Coordinates of C-alpha atoms in Angstrom, one line a residue:
Chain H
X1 CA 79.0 -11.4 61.7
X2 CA 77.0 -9.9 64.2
X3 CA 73.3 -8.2 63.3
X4 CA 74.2 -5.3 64.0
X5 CA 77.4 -5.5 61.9
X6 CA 75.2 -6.0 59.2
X7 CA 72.5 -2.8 59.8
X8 CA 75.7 -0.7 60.0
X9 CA 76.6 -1.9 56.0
X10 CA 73.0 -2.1 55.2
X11 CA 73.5 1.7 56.4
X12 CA 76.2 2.4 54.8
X13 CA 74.4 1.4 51.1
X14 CA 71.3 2.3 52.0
X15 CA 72.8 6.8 52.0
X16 CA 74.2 6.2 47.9
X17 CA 72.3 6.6 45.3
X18 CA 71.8 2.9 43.3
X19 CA 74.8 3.5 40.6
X20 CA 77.3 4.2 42.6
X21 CA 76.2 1.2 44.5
X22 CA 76.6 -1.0 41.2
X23 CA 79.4 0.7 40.6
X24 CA 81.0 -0.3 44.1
X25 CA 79.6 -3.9 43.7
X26 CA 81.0 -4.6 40.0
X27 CA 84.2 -3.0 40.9
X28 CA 84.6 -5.2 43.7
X29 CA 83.1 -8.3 41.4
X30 CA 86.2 -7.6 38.9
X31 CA 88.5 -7.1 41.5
X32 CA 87.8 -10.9 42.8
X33 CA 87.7 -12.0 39.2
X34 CA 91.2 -10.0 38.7
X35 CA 92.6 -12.4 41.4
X36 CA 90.8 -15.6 41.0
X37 CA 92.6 -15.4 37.2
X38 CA 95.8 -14.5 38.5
X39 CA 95.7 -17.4 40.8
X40 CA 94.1 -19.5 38.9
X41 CA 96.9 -18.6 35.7
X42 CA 99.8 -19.1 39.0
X43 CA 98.1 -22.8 38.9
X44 CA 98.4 -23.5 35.7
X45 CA 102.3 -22.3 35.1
X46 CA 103.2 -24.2 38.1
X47 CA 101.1 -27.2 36.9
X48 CA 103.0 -26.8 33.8
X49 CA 106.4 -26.0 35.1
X50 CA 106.0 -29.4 36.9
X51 CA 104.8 -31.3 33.5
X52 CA 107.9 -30.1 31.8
X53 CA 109.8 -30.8 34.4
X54 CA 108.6 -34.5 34.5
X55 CA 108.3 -34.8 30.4
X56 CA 112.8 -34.1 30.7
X57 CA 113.2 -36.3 33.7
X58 CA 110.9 -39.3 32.3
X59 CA 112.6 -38.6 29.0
X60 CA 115.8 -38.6 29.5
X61 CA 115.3 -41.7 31.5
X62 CA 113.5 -43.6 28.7
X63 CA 116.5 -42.6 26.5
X64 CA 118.6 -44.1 28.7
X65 CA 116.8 -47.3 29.1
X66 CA 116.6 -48.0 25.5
X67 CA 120.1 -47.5 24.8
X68 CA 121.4 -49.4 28.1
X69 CA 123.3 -52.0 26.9
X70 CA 124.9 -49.7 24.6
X71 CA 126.0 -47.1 27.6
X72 CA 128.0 -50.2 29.1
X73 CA 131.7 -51.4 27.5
X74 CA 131.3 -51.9 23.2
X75 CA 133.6 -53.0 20.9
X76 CA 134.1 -56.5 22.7
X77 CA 129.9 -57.0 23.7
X78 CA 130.3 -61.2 24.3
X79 CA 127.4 -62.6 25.0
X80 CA 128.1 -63.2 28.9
X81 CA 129.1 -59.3 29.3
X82 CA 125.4 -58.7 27.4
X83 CA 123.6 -61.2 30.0
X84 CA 125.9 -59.2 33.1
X85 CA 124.2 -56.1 31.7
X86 CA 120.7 -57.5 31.4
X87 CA 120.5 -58.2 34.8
X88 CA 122.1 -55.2 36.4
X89 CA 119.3 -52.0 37.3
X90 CA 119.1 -49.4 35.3
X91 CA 120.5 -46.3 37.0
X92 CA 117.5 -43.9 37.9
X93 CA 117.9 -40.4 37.3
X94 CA 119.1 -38.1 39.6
X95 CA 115.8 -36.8 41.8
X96 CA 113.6 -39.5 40.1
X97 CA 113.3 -41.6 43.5
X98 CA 110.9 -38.8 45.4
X99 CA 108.6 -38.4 42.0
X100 CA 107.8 -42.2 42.3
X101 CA 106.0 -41.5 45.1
X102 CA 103.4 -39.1 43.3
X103 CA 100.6 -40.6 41.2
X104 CA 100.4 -38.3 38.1
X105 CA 104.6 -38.7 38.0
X106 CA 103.9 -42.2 37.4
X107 CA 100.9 -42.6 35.7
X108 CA 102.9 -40.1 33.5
X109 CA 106.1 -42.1 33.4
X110 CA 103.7 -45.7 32.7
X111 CA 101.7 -43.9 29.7
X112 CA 105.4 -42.7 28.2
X113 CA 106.8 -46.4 28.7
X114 CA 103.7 -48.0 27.1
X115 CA 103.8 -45.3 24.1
X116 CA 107.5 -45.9 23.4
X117 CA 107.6 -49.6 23.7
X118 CA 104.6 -50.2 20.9
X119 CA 107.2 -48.8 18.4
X120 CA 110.1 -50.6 19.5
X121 CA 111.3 -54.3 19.0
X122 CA 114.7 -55.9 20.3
X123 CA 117.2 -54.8 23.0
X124 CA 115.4 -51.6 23.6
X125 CA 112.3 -53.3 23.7
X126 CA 113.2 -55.9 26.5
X127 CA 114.8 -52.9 28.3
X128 CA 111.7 -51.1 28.7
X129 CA 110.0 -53.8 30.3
X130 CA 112.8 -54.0 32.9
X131 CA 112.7 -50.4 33.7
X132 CA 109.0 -51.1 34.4
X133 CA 109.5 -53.8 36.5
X134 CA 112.4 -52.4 38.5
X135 CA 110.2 -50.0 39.3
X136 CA 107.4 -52.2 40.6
X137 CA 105.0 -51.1 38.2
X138 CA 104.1 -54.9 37.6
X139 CA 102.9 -55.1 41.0
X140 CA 100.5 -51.8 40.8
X141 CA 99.0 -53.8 37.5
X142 CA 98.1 -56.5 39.7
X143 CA 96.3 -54.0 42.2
X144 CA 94.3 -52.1 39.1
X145 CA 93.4 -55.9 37.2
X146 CA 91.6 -56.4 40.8
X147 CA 90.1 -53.3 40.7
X148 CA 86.2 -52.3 40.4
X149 CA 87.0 -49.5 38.5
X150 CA 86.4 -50.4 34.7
X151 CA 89.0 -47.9 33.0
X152 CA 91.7 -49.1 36.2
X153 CA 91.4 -52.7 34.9
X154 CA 91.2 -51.8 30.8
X155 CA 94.6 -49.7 31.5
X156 CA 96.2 -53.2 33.8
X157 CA 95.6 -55.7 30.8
X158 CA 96.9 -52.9 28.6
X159 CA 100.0 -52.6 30.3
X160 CA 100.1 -56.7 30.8
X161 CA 100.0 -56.7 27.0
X162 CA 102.2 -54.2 25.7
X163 CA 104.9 -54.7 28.9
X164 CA 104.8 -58.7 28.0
X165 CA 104.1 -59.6 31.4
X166 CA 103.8 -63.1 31.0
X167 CA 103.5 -63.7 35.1
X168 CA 99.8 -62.4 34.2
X169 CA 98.6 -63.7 31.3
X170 CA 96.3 -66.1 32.5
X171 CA 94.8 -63.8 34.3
X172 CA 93.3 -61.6 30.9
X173 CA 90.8 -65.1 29.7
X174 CA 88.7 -63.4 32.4
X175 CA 88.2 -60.4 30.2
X176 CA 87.5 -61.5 27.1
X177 CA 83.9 -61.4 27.0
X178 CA 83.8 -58.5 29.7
X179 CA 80.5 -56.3 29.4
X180 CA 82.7 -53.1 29.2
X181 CA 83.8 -52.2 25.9
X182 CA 87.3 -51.0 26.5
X183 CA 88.3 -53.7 28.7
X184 CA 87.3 -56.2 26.0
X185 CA 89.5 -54.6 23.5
X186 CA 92.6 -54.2 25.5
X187 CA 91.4 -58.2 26.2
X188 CA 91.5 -59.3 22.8
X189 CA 94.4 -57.4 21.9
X190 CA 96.9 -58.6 24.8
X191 CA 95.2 -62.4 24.3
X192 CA 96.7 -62.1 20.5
X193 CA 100.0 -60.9 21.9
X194 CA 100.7 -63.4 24.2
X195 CA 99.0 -66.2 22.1
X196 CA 98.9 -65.6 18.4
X197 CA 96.4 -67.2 16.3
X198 CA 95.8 -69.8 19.5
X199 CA 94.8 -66.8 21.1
X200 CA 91.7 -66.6 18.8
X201 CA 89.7 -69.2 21.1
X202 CA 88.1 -66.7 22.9
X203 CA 86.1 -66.5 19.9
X204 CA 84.3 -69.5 20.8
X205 CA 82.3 -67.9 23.3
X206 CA 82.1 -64.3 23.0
X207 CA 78.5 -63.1 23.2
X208 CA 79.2 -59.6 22.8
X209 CA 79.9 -57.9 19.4
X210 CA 83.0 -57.3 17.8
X211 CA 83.3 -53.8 16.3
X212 CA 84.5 -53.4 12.7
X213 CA 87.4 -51.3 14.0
X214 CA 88.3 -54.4 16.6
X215 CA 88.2 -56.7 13.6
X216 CA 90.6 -54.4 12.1
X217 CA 92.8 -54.5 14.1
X218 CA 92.9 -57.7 15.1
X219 CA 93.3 -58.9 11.6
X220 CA 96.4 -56.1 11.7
X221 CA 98.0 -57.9 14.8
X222 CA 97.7 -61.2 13.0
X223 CA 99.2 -60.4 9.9
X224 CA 101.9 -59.3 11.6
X225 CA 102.3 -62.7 13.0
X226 CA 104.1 -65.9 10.9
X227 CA 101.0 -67.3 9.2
X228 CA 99.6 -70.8 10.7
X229 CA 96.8 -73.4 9.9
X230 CA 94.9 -72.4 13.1
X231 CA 91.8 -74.0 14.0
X232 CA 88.3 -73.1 14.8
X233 CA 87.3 -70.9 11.8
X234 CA 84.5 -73.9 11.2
X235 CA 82.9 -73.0 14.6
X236 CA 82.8 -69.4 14.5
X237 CA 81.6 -69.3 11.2
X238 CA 78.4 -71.3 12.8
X239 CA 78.7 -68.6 15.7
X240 CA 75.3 -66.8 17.1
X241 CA 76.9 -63.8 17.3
X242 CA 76.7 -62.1 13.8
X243 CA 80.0 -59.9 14.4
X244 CA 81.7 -63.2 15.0
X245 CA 80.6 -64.9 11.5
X246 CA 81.8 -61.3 10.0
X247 CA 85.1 -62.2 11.3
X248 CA 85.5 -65.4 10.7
X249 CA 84.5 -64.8 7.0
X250 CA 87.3 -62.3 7.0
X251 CA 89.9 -64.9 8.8
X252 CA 88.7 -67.1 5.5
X253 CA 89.7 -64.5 3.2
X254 CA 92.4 -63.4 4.2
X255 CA 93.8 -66.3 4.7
X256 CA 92.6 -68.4 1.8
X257 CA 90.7 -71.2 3.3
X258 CA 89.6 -73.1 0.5
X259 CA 88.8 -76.2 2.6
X260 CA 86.0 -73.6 4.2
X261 CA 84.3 -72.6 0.9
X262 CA 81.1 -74.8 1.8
X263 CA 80.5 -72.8 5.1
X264 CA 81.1 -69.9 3.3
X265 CA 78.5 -71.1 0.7
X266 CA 75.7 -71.7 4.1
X267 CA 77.0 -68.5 5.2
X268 CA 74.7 -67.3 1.8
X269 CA 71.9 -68.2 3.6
X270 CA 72.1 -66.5 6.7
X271 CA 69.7 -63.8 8.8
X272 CA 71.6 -61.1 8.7
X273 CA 71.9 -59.7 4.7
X274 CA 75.6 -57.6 5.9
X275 CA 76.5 -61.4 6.5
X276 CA 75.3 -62.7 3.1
X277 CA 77.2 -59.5 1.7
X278 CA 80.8 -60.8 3.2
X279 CA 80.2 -64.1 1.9
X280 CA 79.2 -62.8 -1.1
X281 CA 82.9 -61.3 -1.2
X282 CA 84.4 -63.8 0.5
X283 CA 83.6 -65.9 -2.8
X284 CA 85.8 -63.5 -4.9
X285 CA 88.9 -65.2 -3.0
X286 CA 87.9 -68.7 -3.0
X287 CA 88.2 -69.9 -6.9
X288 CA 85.5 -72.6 -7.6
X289 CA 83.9 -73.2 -10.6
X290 CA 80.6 -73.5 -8.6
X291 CA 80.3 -69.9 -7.4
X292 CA 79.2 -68.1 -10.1
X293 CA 76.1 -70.4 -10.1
X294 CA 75.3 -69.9 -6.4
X295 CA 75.7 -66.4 -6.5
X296 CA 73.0 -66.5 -9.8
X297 CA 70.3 -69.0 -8.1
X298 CA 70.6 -66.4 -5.1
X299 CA 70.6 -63.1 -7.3
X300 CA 66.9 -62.4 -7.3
X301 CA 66.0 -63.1 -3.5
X302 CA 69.0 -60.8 -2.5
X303 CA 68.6 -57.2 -1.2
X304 CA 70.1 -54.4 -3.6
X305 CA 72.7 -53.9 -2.5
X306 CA 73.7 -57.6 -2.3
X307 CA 73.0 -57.8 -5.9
X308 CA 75.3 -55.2 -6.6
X309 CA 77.8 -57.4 -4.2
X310 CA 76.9 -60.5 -6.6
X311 CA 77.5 -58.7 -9.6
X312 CA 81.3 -57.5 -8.0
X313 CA 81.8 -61.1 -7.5
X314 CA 80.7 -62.5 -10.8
X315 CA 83.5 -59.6 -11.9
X316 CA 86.3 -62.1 -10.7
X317 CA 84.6 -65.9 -10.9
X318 CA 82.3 -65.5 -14.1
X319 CA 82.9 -67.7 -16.9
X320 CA 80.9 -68.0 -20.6
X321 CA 77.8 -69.8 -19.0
X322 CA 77.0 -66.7 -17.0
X323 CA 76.6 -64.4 -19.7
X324 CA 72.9 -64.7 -20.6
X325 CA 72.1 -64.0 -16.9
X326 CA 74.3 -61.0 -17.1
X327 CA 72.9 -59.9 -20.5
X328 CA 69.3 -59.5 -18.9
X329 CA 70.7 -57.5 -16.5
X330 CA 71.6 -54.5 -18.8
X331 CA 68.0 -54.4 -19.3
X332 CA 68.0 -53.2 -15.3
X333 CA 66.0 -50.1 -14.2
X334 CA 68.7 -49.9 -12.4
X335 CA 71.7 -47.9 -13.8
X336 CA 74.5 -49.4 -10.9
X337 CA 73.3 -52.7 -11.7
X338 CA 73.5 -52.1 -15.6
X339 CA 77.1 -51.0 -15.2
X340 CA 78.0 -53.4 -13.1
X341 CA 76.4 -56.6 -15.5
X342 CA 78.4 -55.0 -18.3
X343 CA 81.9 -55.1 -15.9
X344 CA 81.3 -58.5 -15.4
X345 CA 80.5 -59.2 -18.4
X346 CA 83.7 -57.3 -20.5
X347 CA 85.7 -59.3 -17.1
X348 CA 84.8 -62.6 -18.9
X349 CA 86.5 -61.1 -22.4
X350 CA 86.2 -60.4 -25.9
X351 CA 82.6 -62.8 -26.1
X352 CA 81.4 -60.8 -23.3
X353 CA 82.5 -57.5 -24.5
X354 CA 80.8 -58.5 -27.9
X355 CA 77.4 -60.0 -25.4
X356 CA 77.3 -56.2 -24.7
X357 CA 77.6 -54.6 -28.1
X358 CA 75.4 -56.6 -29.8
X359 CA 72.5 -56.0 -26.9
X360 CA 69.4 -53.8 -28.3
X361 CA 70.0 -50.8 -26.1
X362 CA 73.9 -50.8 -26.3
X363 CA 73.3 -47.8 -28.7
X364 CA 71.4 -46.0 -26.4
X365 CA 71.9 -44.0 -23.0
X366 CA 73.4 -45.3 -20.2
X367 CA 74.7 -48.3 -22.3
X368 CA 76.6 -46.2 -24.2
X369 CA 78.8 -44.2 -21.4
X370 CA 78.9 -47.3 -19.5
X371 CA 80.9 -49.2 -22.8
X372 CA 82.9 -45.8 -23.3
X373 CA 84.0 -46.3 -19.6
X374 CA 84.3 -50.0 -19.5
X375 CA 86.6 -49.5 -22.8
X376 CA 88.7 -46.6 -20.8
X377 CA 89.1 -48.8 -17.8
X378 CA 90.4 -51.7 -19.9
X379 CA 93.1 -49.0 -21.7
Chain P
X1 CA 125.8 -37.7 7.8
X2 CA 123.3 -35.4 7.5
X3 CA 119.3 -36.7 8.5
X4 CA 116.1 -35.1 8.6
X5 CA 113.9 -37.0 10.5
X6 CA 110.3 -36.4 10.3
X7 CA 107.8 -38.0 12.7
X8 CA 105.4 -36.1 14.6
X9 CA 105.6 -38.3 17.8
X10 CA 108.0 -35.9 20.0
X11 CA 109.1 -38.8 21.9
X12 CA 110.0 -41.0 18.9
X13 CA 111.6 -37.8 17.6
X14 CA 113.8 -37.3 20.3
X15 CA 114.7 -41.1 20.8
X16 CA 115.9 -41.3 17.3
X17 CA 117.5 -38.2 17.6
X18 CA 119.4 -38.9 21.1
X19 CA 120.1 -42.2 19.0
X20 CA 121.4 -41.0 15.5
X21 CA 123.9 -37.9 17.4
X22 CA 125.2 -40.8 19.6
X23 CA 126.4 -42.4 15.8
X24 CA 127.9 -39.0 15.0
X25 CA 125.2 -37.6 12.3
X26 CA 123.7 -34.3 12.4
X27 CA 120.6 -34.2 12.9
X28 CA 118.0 -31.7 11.6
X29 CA 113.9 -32.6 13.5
X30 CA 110.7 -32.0 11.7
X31 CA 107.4 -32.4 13.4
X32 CA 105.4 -32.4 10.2
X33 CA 105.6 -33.1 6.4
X34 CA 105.9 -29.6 5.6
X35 CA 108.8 -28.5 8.0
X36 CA 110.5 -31.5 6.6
X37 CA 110.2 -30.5 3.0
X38 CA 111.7 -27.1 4.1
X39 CA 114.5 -28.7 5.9
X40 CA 115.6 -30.6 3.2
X41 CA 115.6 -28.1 1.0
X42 CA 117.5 -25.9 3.1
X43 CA 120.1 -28.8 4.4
X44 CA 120.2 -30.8 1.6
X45 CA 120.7 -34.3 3.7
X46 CA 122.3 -37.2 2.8
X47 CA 119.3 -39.4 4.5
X48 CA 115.9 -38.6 5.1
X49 CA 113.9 -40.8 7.4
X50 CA 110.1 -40.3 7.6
X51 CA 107.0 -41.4 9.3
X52 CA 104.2 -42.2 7.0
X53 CA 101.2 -40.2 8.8
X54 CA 102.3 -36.7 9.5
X55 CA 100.0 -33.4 9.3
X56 CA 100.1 -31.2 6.3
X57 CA 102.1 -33.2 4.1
X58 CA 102.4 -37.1 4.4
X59 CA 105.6 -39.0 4.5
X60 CA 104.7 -41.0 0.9
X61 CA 104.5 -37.2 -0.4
X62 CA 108.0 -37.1 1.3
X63 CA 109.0 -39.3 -0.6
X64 CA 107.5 -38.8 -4.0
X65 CA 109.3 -34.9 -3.9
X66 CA 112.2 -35.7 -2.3
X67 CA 112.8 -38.9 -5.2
X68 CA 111.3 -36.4 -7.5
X69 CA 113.7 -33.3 -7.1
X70 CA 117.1 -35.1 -5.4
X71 CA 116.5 -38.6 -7.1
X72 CA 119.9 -39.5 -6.6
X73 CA 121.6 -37.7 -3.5
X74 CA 119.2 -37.8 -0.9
X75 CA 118.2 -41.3 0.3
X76 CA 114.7 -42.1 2.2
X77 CA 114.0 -44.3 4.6
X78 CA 110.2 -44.6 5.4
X79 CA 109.6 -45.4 9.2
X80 CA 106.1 -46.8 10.1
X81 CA 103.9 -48.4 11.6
X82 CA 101.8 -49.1 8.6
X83 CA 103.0 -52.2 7.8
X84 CA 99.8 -53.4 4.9
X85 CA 101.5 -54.4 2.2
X86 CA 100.0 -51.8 -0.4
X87 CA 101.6 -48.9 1.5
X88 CA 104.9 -50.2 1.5
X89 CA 104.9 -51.3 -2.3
X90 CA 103.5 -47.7 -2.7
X91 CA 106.7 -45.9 -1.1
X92 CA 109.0 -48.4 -2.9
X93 CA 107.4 -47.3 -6.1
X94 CA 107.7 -43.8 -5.0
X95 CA 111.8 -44.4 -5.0
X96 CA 112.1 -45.0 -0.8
X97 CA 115.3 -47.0 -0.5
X98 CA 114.5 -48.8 2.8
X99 CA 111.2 -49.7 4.9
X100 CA 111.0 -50.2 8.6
X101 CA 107.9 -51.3 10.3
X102 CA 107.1 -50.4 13.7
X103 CA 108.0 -51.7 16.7
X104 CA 111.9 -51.4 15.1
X105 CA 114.8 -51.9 16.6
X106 CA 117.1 -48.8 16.7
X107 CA 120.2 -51.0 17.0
X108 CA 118.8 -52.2 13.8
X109 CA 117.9 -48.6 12.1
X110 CA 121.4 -47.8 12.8
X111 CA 122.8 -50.6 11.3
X112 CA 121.1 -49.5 8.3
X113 CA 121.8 -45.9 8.6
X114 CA 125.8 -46.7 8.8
X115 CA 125.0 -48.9 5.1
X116 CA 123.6 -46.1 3.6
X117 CA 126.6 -43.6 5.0
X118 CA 129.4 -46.1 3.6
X119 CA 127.1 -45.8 0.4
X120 CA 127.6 -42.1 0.6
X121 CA 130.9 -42.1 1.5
X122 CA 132.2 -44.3 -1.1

């Protein structure tokens, strides 16, 4: 634009009185605006348009994929006509071949694979993995596990987990202990796939913490494995890394490792008091006559709300000898710890029950709602 | 056979659906615990298979009304991936005849599905 272009609009403004110049300015603002959105709205349908039409396509190919073997001749299935099958491609979809070639289509197609194949087990299971080979997908996970980008490499173990690509296994011990969050997780989780309770090793040197929601869900995958006498509980349980003793505690619980219950006893001992607390619990599931002692020697240098954790323990390993201990209790400021003392004490039985009737105060407030609900509780 | 299925994963919908028709039922879909309460009150099903986590009404409460109002016509098969040991004694106790932990096979679900038709049939 030339200056003198410019005088002649400045010109132009310059003879209209200032509202009418507004008035030509916003017009013209909400006339771009009126377009921009109509555009922008053109975008978005066409965006979707596409999504919908890659949501039937991957679809209908992922319903074909699952039910493969059963789309080839039934009735007389022998087990060589089955093995002909398994190695034959899966047909592609009509117009699938030139969406390969686009990123989204895939990363699209990948994300539906992975969703569908974490609820399915057997044939159709086995043939989703084929699809994903077939369609070299297993060679773009290589790419992303070599990537520098940390979501690129989280997704690659992912898909090397769920996919059961076993070519890469090896490949995920260099994640384990990964300073990114994610990629640990996905780590953990594929290593348990592949490995089952073996898998655990990579316990023995994780210096990062495990989450309580990773521990959950690691102790899900491994329930829903066939139960083994795995090794290495003894060493994490002696671990440096507090989220790693949690764990292990849990591993002992959950899978009743009496053989442990001394470790679990040093475990009293420890630093960190949310520690002490699991091993506290942890006691409830390993019957011993000696734990009810422990817990009472350690009751008075414990934090309140390990006391409380204590007194839930006593619940399920008191026995008669315990009952003085617990009758001082009801004597508590405390009123959790007074109803808690009296639990444990009506869990021991009728001579407890009677250990908390016959105490000076059971006549009075809060002794006397906390025997009307210990009585309702035991109805 | 009639089925509702009710699972609010659209893909795992559709899968068991494309499945089920291919066995002959017909198949009535429900994305949520309440749609499925109206379909089965509207269709009155034979079978009823349900996801465990599902907005506005969960597939235990499936359960509990279907076994409550149809205790012997309409059969329930609870489909999840819940697989603790508490939530599967709970729909048992609730009246579900069968429970299927995800990943499942759907050769295997139909295989079940055809037990539970001869059931009806005979």
């Amino acid at each position: 634009m030339r200056l003198s272009d410019l005088n002649i609009q400045i010109d132009f403004f310059s003879g209209l009185p200032f509202p009418l110049i507004a008035a030509i300015l916003f017009s013209f603002f909400i006339v771009v605006l009126f377009i921009y959105i109509l555009i922008y709205q053109g975008i978005l349908r066409a965006r979707q348009k596409q999504t919908d039409r890659w949501n039937t396509l991957t679809d209908d190919m992922i319903y074909k994929v699952i039910f493969h073997e059963d789309d080839n001749p039934d009735g007389d299935q022998t087990a060589e006509l089955l093995d002909i099958v398994s190695r034959t491609n899966i047909e592609l979809p009509f117009g699938m071949a030139k969406h390969l070639h686009n990123t989204n289509f895939r990363k699209t197609l990948i994300q539906k694979l992975i969703a569908v194949k974490l609820n399915m087990s057997g044939a159709a299971s086995d043939n989703l993995t084929r699809l994903f080979r077939q369609l070299n997908f297993d060679k773009q996970v290589l790419k992303m596990l070599n990537s520098s980008s940390w979501y690129k490499i989280a997704s690659a173990i992912q898909q090397i987990g769920v996919m059961e690509l076993d070519e890469y296994k090896h490949r995920i011990f260099e994640f384990v202990d990964h300073e990114r969050g994610l990629i640990r997780v996905e780590a953990h989780n594929a290593i348990l796939k592949f490995y089952g309770f073996e898998g655990l090793r990579f316990l023995d040197n994780a210096t990062y913490p495990i989450t309580k929601w990773q521990q959950i869900k690691l102790l899900d995958q491994l329930a829903s494995l066939p139960t083994e006498h795995f090794t290495g509980i003894e060493v994490w349980l002696e671990s440096k890394n507090d989220t790693i003793v949690l764990f292990a505690l849990n591993l002992v619980k959950n899978y009743h490792r009496f053989e442990l219950f001394d470790q679990v006893v040093v475990c009293l001992r420890h630093n960190n008091p949310m520690v002490r607390q699991k091993a506290i619990s942890v006691l409830k599931n390993l019957p011993s006559e000696k734990s009810a002692a422990i817990l009472t020697d350690i009751y008075f240098s414990e934090t309140a709300n390990n006391q409380l954790a204590i007194l839930r323990t006593l619940e399920s390993v008191s026995t008669d000898t315990e009952i003085p201990f617990l009758v001082s209790l009801l004597s508590d400021e405390v009123d959790a710890v007074k109803l808690a003392s009296a639990k444990a004490l009506a869990a021991i039985g009728q001579v407890g029950i009677e250990a908390i009737q016959s105490h000076p105060a059971s006549s009075q407030y809060p002794l006397t709602q906390i025997i009307a609900q210990i009585q309702e509780e035991a109805a | 056979m009639k089925i509702v299925i009710a699972e609010d994963d659209e893909l795992m919908l559709k899968t068991l659906e494309f499945r089920l028709k291919r066995d002959g039922h017909e198949i009535f879909l429900a994305r949520d615990g309440k749609a499925a309460l109206d379909l089965i009150d509207q269709y009155m099903p034979d079978l009823v298979i349900t996801d465990i986590m599902m907005p506005y009404s969960t597939g235990l409460e499936i359960v509990g009304s279907v076994k409550q109002k149809y205790p012997d016509k309409i059969k329930v098969i609870v489909l999840s991936g819940m697989g603790q040991e508490s939530v599967i004694l709970e729909a048992f106790r609730l009246g579900a005849d069968d429970y299927i932990t995800k990943p499942f096979s759907p050769n295997e679900l139909s295989v079940r599905i055809r037990r539970f038709a001869d059931s009806v049939k005979s």
